[in-house]
PDB file of C-alpha atoms in Angstrom:
ATOM      1  CA  UNK A   1      47.287  40.752 218.698  1.00  0.00           C
ATOM      2  CA  UNK A   2      44.558  40.096 216.282  1.00  0.00           C
ATOM      3  CA  UNK A   3      46.352  41.257 213.353  1.00  0.00           C
ATOM      4  CA  UNK A   4      49.190  38.530 215.018  1.00  0.00           C
ATOM      5  CA  UNK A   5      46.451  35.982 214.222  1.00  0.00           C
ATOM      6  CA  UNK A   6      45.183  36.841 211.001  1.00  0.00           C
ATOM      7  CA  UNK A   7      48.458  36.898 210.008  1.00  0.00           C
ATOM      8  CA  UNK A   8      49.632  33.296 212.251  1.00  0.00           C
ATOM      9  CA  UNK A   9      46.024  31.960 210.204  1.00  0.00           C
ATOM     10  CA  UNK A  10      46.744  33.023 207.044  1.00  0.00           C
ATOM     11  CA  UNK A  11      50.851  31.535 207.334  1.00  0.00           C
ATOM     12  CA  UNK A  12      49.278  28.066 208.178  1.00  0.00           C
ATOM     13  CA  UNK A  13      46.522  28.587 205.060  1.00  0.00           C
ATOM     14  CA  UNK A  14      49.437  28.381 202.490  1.00  0.00           C
ATOM     15  CA  UNK A  15      51.359  26.374 204.628  1.00  0.00           C
ATOM     16  CA  UNK A  16      48.559  23.573 203.942  1.00  0.00           C
ATOM     17  CA  UNK A  17      47.509  24.393 200.512  1.00  0.00           C
ATOM     18  CA  UNK A  18      51.969  24.107 199.556  1.00  0.00           C
ATOM     19  CA  UNK A  19      52.172  21.065 201.135  1.00  0.00           C
ATOM     20  CA  UNK A  20      49.063  19.392 199.542  1.00  0.00           C
ATOM     21  CA  UNK A  21      50.347  20.244 195.750  1.00  0.00           C
ATOM     22  CA  UNK A  22      52.434  18.346 193.826  1.00  0.00           C
ATOM     23  CA  UNK A  23      53.986  21.350 192.421  1.00  0.00           C
ATOM     24  CA  UNK A  24      54.457  25.305 192.807  1.00  0.00           C
ATOM     25  CA  UNK A  25      56.701  27.618 191.691  1.00  0.00           C
ATOM     26  CA  UNK A  26      58.755  29.019 194.615  1.00  0.00           C
ATOM     27  CA  UNK A  27      60.990  31.143 192.646  1.00  0.00           C
ATOM     28  CA  UNK A  28      60.731  32.983 188.874  1.00  0.00           C
ATOM     29  CA  UNK A  29      63.978  35.234 187.394  1.00  0.00           C
ATOM     30  CA  UNK A  30      64.088  35.977 183.746  1.00  0.00           C
ATOM     31  CA  UNK A  31      64.326  33.126 182.193  1.00  0.00           C
ATOM     32  CA  UNK A  32      64.450  30.895 185.064  1.00  0.00           C
ATOM     33  CA  UNK A  33      62.449  29.575 187.443  1.00  0.00           C
ATOM     34  CA  UNK A  34      63.216  27.536 190.361  1.00  0.00           C
ATOM     35  CA  UNK A  35      59.603  24.938 191.639  1.00  0.00           C
ATOM     36  CA  UNK A  36      58.895  22.840 194.941  1.00  0.00           C
ATOM     37  CA  UNK A  37      57.580  18.988 193.289  1.00  0.00           C
ATOM     38  CA  UNK A  38      56.065  16.106 194.905  1.00  0.00           C
ATOM     39  CA  UNK A  39      55.892  12.444 193.532  1.00  0.00           C
ATOM     40  CA  UNK A  40      52.552  11.275 192.700  1.00  0.00           C
ATOM     41  CA  UNK A  41      52.322   9.204 196.378  1.00  0.00           C
ATOM     42  CA  UNK A  42      54.006  12.526 198.301  1.00  0.00           C
ATOM     43  CA  UNK A  43      56.921   9.607 198.985  1.00  0.00           C
ATOM     44  CA  UNK A  44      59.393  11.566 196.958  1.00  0.00           C
ATOM     45  CA  UNK A  45      60.364  15.728 196.771  1.00  0.00           C
ATOM     46  CA  UNK A  46      62.455  17.628 195.419  1.00  0.00           C
ATOM     47  CA  UNK A  47      63.246  21.240 194.110  1.00  0.00           C
ATOM     48  CA  UNK A  48      63.954  22.050 190.336  1.00  0.00           C
ATOM     49  CA  UNK A  49      65.275  24.653 188.816  1.00  0.00           C
ATOM     50  CA  UNK A  50      65.595  25.258 184.712  1.00  0.00           C
ATOM     51  CA  UNK A  51      65.508  27.182 182.059  1.00  0.00           C
ATOM     52  CA  UNK A  52      64.708  26.621 177.918  1.00  0.00           C
ATOM     53  CA  UNK A  53      65.033  28.427 174.523  1.00  0.00           C
ATOM     54  CA  UNK A  54      61.359  28.481 173.488  1.00  0.00           C
ATOM     55  CA  UNK A  55      61.294  24.876 172.874  1.00  0.00           C
ATOM     56  CA  UNK A  56      64.625  23.624 173.909  1.00  0.00           C
ATOM     57  CA  UNK A  57      65.928  23.688 177.821  1.00  0.00           C
ATOM     58  CA  UNK A  58      67.984  22.148 180.836  1.00  0.00           C
ATOM     59  CA  UNK A  59      66.672  21.787 184.478  1.00  0.00           C
ATOM     60  CA  UNK A  60      68.799  20.697 187.391  1.00  0.00           C
ATOM     61  CA  UNK A  61      66.765  18.433 190.516  1.00  0.00           C
ATOM     62  CA  UNK A  62      68.240  18.266 194.192  1.00  0.00           C
ATOM     63  CA  UNK A  63      66.211  14.948 195.702  1.00  0.00           C
ATOM     64  CA  UNK A  64      65.254  16.028 199.139  1.00  0.00           C
ATOM     65  CA  UNK A  65      67.416  12.880 200.599  1.00  0.00           C
ATOM     66  CA  UNK A  66      70.731  13.571 198.334  1.00  0.00           C
ATOM     67  CA  UNK A  67      73.232  15.813 198.083  1.00  0.00           C
ATOM     68  CA  UNK A  68      73.365  14.531 194.520  1.00  0.00           C
ATOM     69  CA  UNK A  69      72.461  16.361 191.616  1.00  0.00           C
ATOM     70  CA  UNK A  70      70.245  15.547 188.634  1.00  0.00           C
ATOM     71  CA  UNK A  71      71.282  17.465 185.779  1.00  0.00           C
ATOM     72  CA  UNK A  72      67.504  16.987 183.281  1.00  0.00           C
ATOM     73  CA  UNK A  73      68.007  18.038 179.348  1.00  0.00           C
ATOM     74  CA  UNK A  74      64.989  18.097 176.538  1.00  0.00           C
ATOM     75  CA  UNK A  75      64.703  19.122 173.102  1.00  0.00           C
ATOM     76  CA  UNK A  76      62.193  18.158 170.202  1.00  0.00           C
ATOM     77  CA  UNK A  77      64.042  16.483 167.890  1.00  0.00           C
ATOM     78  CA  UNK A  78      65.103  14.069 170.275  1.00  0.00           C
ATOM     79  CA  UNK A  79      63.434  10.458 170.366  1.00  0.00           C
ATOM     80  CA  UNK A  80      65.031   8.078 173.146  1.00  0.00           C
ATOM     81  CA  UNK A  81      64.030   4.589 173.699  1.00  0.00           C
ATOM     82  CA  UNK A  82      65.896   3.863 176.804  1.00  0.00           C
ATOM     83  CA  UNK A  83      68.498   5.029 175.591  1.00  0.00           C
ATOM     84  CA  UNK A  84      71.997   4.567 177.583  1.00  0.00           C
ATOM     85  CA  UNK A  85      74.979   5.655 176.686  1.00  0.00           C
ATOM     86  CA  UNK A  86      77.673   9.455 177.335  1.00  0.00           C
ATOM     87  CA  UNK A  87      76.448  13.486 176.620  1.00  0.00           C
ATOM     88  CA  UNK A  88      79.283  16.237 177.000  1.00  0.00           C
ATOM     89  CA  UNK A  89      77.879  19.546 179.125  1.00  0.00           C
ATOM     90  CA  UNK A  90      79.508  22.210 179.495  1.00  0.00           C
ATOM     91  CA  UNK A  91      79.587  25.603 180.701  1.00  0.00           C
ATOM     92  CA  UNK A  92      81.457  28.577 178.406  1.00  0.00           C
ATOM     93  CA  UNK A  93      85.021  27.494 176.842  1.00  0.00           C
ATOM     94  CA  UNK A  94      85.748  25.492 180.086  1.00  0.00           C
ATOM     95  CA  UNK A  95      86.344  21.669 179.648  1.00  0.00           C
ATOM     96  CA  UNK A  96      82.927  19.648 179.147  1.00  0.00           C
ATOM     97  CA  UNK A  97      81.386  17.643 182.078  1.00  0.00           C
ATOM     98  CA  UNK A  98      81.159  14.415 180.270  1.00  0.00           C
ATOM     99  CA  UNK A  99      78.413  12.677 181.850  1.00  0.00           C
ATOM    100  CA  UNK A 100      76.459   8.799 182.239  1.00  0.00           C
ATOM    101  CA  UNK A 101      72.877   9.400 180.956  1.00  0.00           C
ATOM    102  CA  UNK A 102      69.655   8.018 179.571  1.00  0.00           C
ATOM    103  CA  UNK A 103      67.059   8.793 177.252  1.00  0.00           C
ATOM    104  CA  UNK A 104      63.508   8.497 177.134  1.00  0.00           C
ATOM    105  CA  UNK A 105      61.226  10.613 174.527  1.00  0.00           C
ATOM    106  CA  UNK A 106      62.900  13.985 173.955  1.00  0.00           C
ATOM    107  CA  UNK A 107      64.479  14.413 176.982  1.00  0.00           C
ATOM    108  CA  UNK A 108      67.882  13.010 178.457  1.00  0.00           C
ATOM    109  CA  UNK A 109      68.970  12.540 182.721  1.00  0.00           C
ATOM    110  CA  UNK A 110      72.122  11.999 184.356  1.00  0.00           C
ATOM    111  CA  UNK A 111      73.011  12.065 187.599  1.00  0.00           C
ATOM    112  CA  UNK A 112      76.188  13.741 188.934  1.00  0.00           C
ATOM    113  CA  UNK A 113      78.336  11.272 190.552  1.00  0.00           C
ATOM    114  CA  UNK A 114      79.469  13.104 193.802  1.00  0.00           C
ATOM    115  CA  UNK A 115      78.371  15.935 196.054  1.00  0.00           C
ATOM    116  CA  UNK A 116      81.572  17.297 195.255  1.00  0.00           C
ATOM    117  CA  UNK A 117      80.870  17.767 191.524  1.00  0.00           C
ATOM    118  CA  UNK A 118      77.439  18.565 192.435  1.00  0.00           C
ATOM    119  CA  UNK A 119      78.723  21.747 194.067  1.00  0.00           C
ATOM    120  CA  UNK A 120      81.538  22.295 191.035  1.00  0.00           C
ATOM    121  CA  UNK A 121      79.074  21.926 188.794  1.00  0.00           C
ATOM    122  CA  UNK A 122      76.576  24.910 190.443  1.00  0.00           C
ATOM    123  CA  UNK A 123      79.259  26.575 190.368  1.00  0.00           C
ATOM    124  CA  UNK A 124      79.642  26.658 187.134  1.00  0.00           C
ATOM    125  CA  UNK A 125      76.957  27.985 185.695  1.00  0.00           C
ATOM    126  CA  UNK A 126      76.564  30.393 188.378  1.00  0.00           C
ATOM    127  CA  UNK A 127      79.961  31.718 186.848  1.00  0.00           C
ATOM    128  CA  UNK A 128      78.974  30.850 183.076  1.00  0.00           C
ATOM    129  CA  UNK A 129      77.303  32.938 180.850  1.00  0.00           C
ATOM    130  CA  UNK A 130      75.652  29.975 178.505  1.00  0.00           C
ATOM    131  CA  UNK A 131      75.417  26.392 178.906  1.00  0.00           C
ATOM    132  CA  UNK A 132      76.028  23.172 176.284  1.00  0.00           C
ATOM    133  CA  UNK A 133      75.225  20.199 176.003  1.00  0.00           C
ATOM    134  CA  UNK A 134      75.399  17.359 172.813  1.00  0.00           C
ATOM    135  CA  UNK A 135      74.239  14.309 172.814  1.00  0.00           C
ATOM    136  CA  UNK A 136      78.116  13.051 170.899  1.00  0.00           C
ATOM    137  CA  UNK A 137      80.999  12.268 172.785  1.00  0.00           C
ATOM    138  CA  UNK A 138      82.683  13.163 169.579  1.00  0.00           C
ATOM    139  CA  UNK A 139      85.184  16.409 170.523  1.00  0.00           C
ATOM    140  CA  UNK A 140      84.941  18.163 167.101  1.00  0.00           C
ATOM    141  CA  UNK A 141      80.652  17.831 167.196  1.00  0.00           C
ATOM    142  CA  UNK A 142      78.254  20.071 168.089  1.00  0.00           C
ATOM    143  CA  UNK A 143      76.230  21.584 171.494  1.00  0.00           C
ATOM    144  CA  UNK A 144      72.281  19.689 170.108  1.00  0.00           C
ATOM    145  CA  UNK A 145      70.947  22.578 173.136  1.00  0.00           C
ATOM    146  CA  UNK A 146      72.497  25.889 174.576  1.00  0.00           C
ATOM    147  CA  UNK A 147      70.858  27.932 176.942  1.00  0.00           C
ATOM    148  CA  UNK A 148      71.747  31.455 179.055  1.00  0.00           C
ATOM    149  CA  UNK A 149      73.216  31.192 182.076  1.00  0.00           C
ATOM    150  CA  UNK A 150      71.325  34.568 182.893  1.00  0.00           C
ATOM    151  CA  UNK A 151      70.049  34.508 185.793  1.00  0.00           C
ATOM    152  CA  UNK A 152      71.629  31.520 187.234  1.00  0.00           C
ATOM    153  CA  UNK A 153      72.469  32.983 190.826  1.00  0.00           C
ATOM    154  CA  UNK A 154      69.488  34.413 191.890  1.00  0.00           C
ATOM    155  CA  UNK A 155      68.361  30.447 190.618  1.00  0.00           C
ATOM    156  CA  UNK A 156      70.299  28.599 192.201  1.00  0.00           C
ATOM    157  CA  UNK A 157      70.435  30.794 195.476  1.00  0.00           C
ATOM    158  CA  UNK A 158      65.980  29.509 195.651  1.00  0.00           C
ATOM    159  CA  UNK A 159      67.153  26.509 194.483  1.00  0.00           C
ATOM    160  CA  UNK A 160      69.063  25.596 197.456  1.00  0.00           C
ATOM    161  CA  UNK A 161      66.869  27.682 199.526  1.00  0.00           C
ATOM    162  CA  UNK A 162      63.848  25.770 198.260  1.00  0.00           C
ATOM    163  CA  UNK A 163      66.231  22.120 199.282  1.00  0.00           C
ATOM    164  CA  UNK A 164      67.019  23.672 202.946  1.00  0.00           C
ATOM    165  CA  UNK A 165      63.804  23.457 203.331  1.00  0.00           C
ATOM    166  CA  UNK A 166      62.778  20.426 201.740  1.00  0.00           C
ATOM    167  CA  UNK A 167      63.376  19.049 205.535  1.00  0.00           C
ATOM    168  CA  UNK A 168      61.147  21.634 206.870  1.00  0.00           C
ATOM    169  CA  UNK A 169      57.553  21.335 204.831  1.00  0.00           C
ATOM    170  CA  UNK A 170      57.665  24.182 202.389  1.00  0.00           C
TER     171      UNK A 170
END
């Protein structure tokens, strides 16, 4: 009985520390990291799965109150000032996704248009081996960023698990 009480106390302590944290890692695998994060006033909670190649990288974020996915890409050579436009994101040799995006500083972000698009996009990530991002919509342009999707199946599974637990107070 004492052993169970000690386990319960430790478990409650962990939950309390997570509840007050602004960001903590819930999963790491290969070069992927999945984090749980809250906004400044704890009024916004989300889970993020990200991967980077040295300085460049991408991440996908699921918010607590929606099924939509926000796609982020960042690169040191970019210098956006509240820019809006289209980007292309493609996985392996599949047809590219053309996404409306906003750029700010070294990063761009885009919200996928629907729940179905979120499922399709994450499925392509799981099945793919490389993801490419281009800020040019010209079909002949090359990519600005590419990242390996090695380990993405476990990372996306952890992302979905994190999202499921958002409403259950991590």
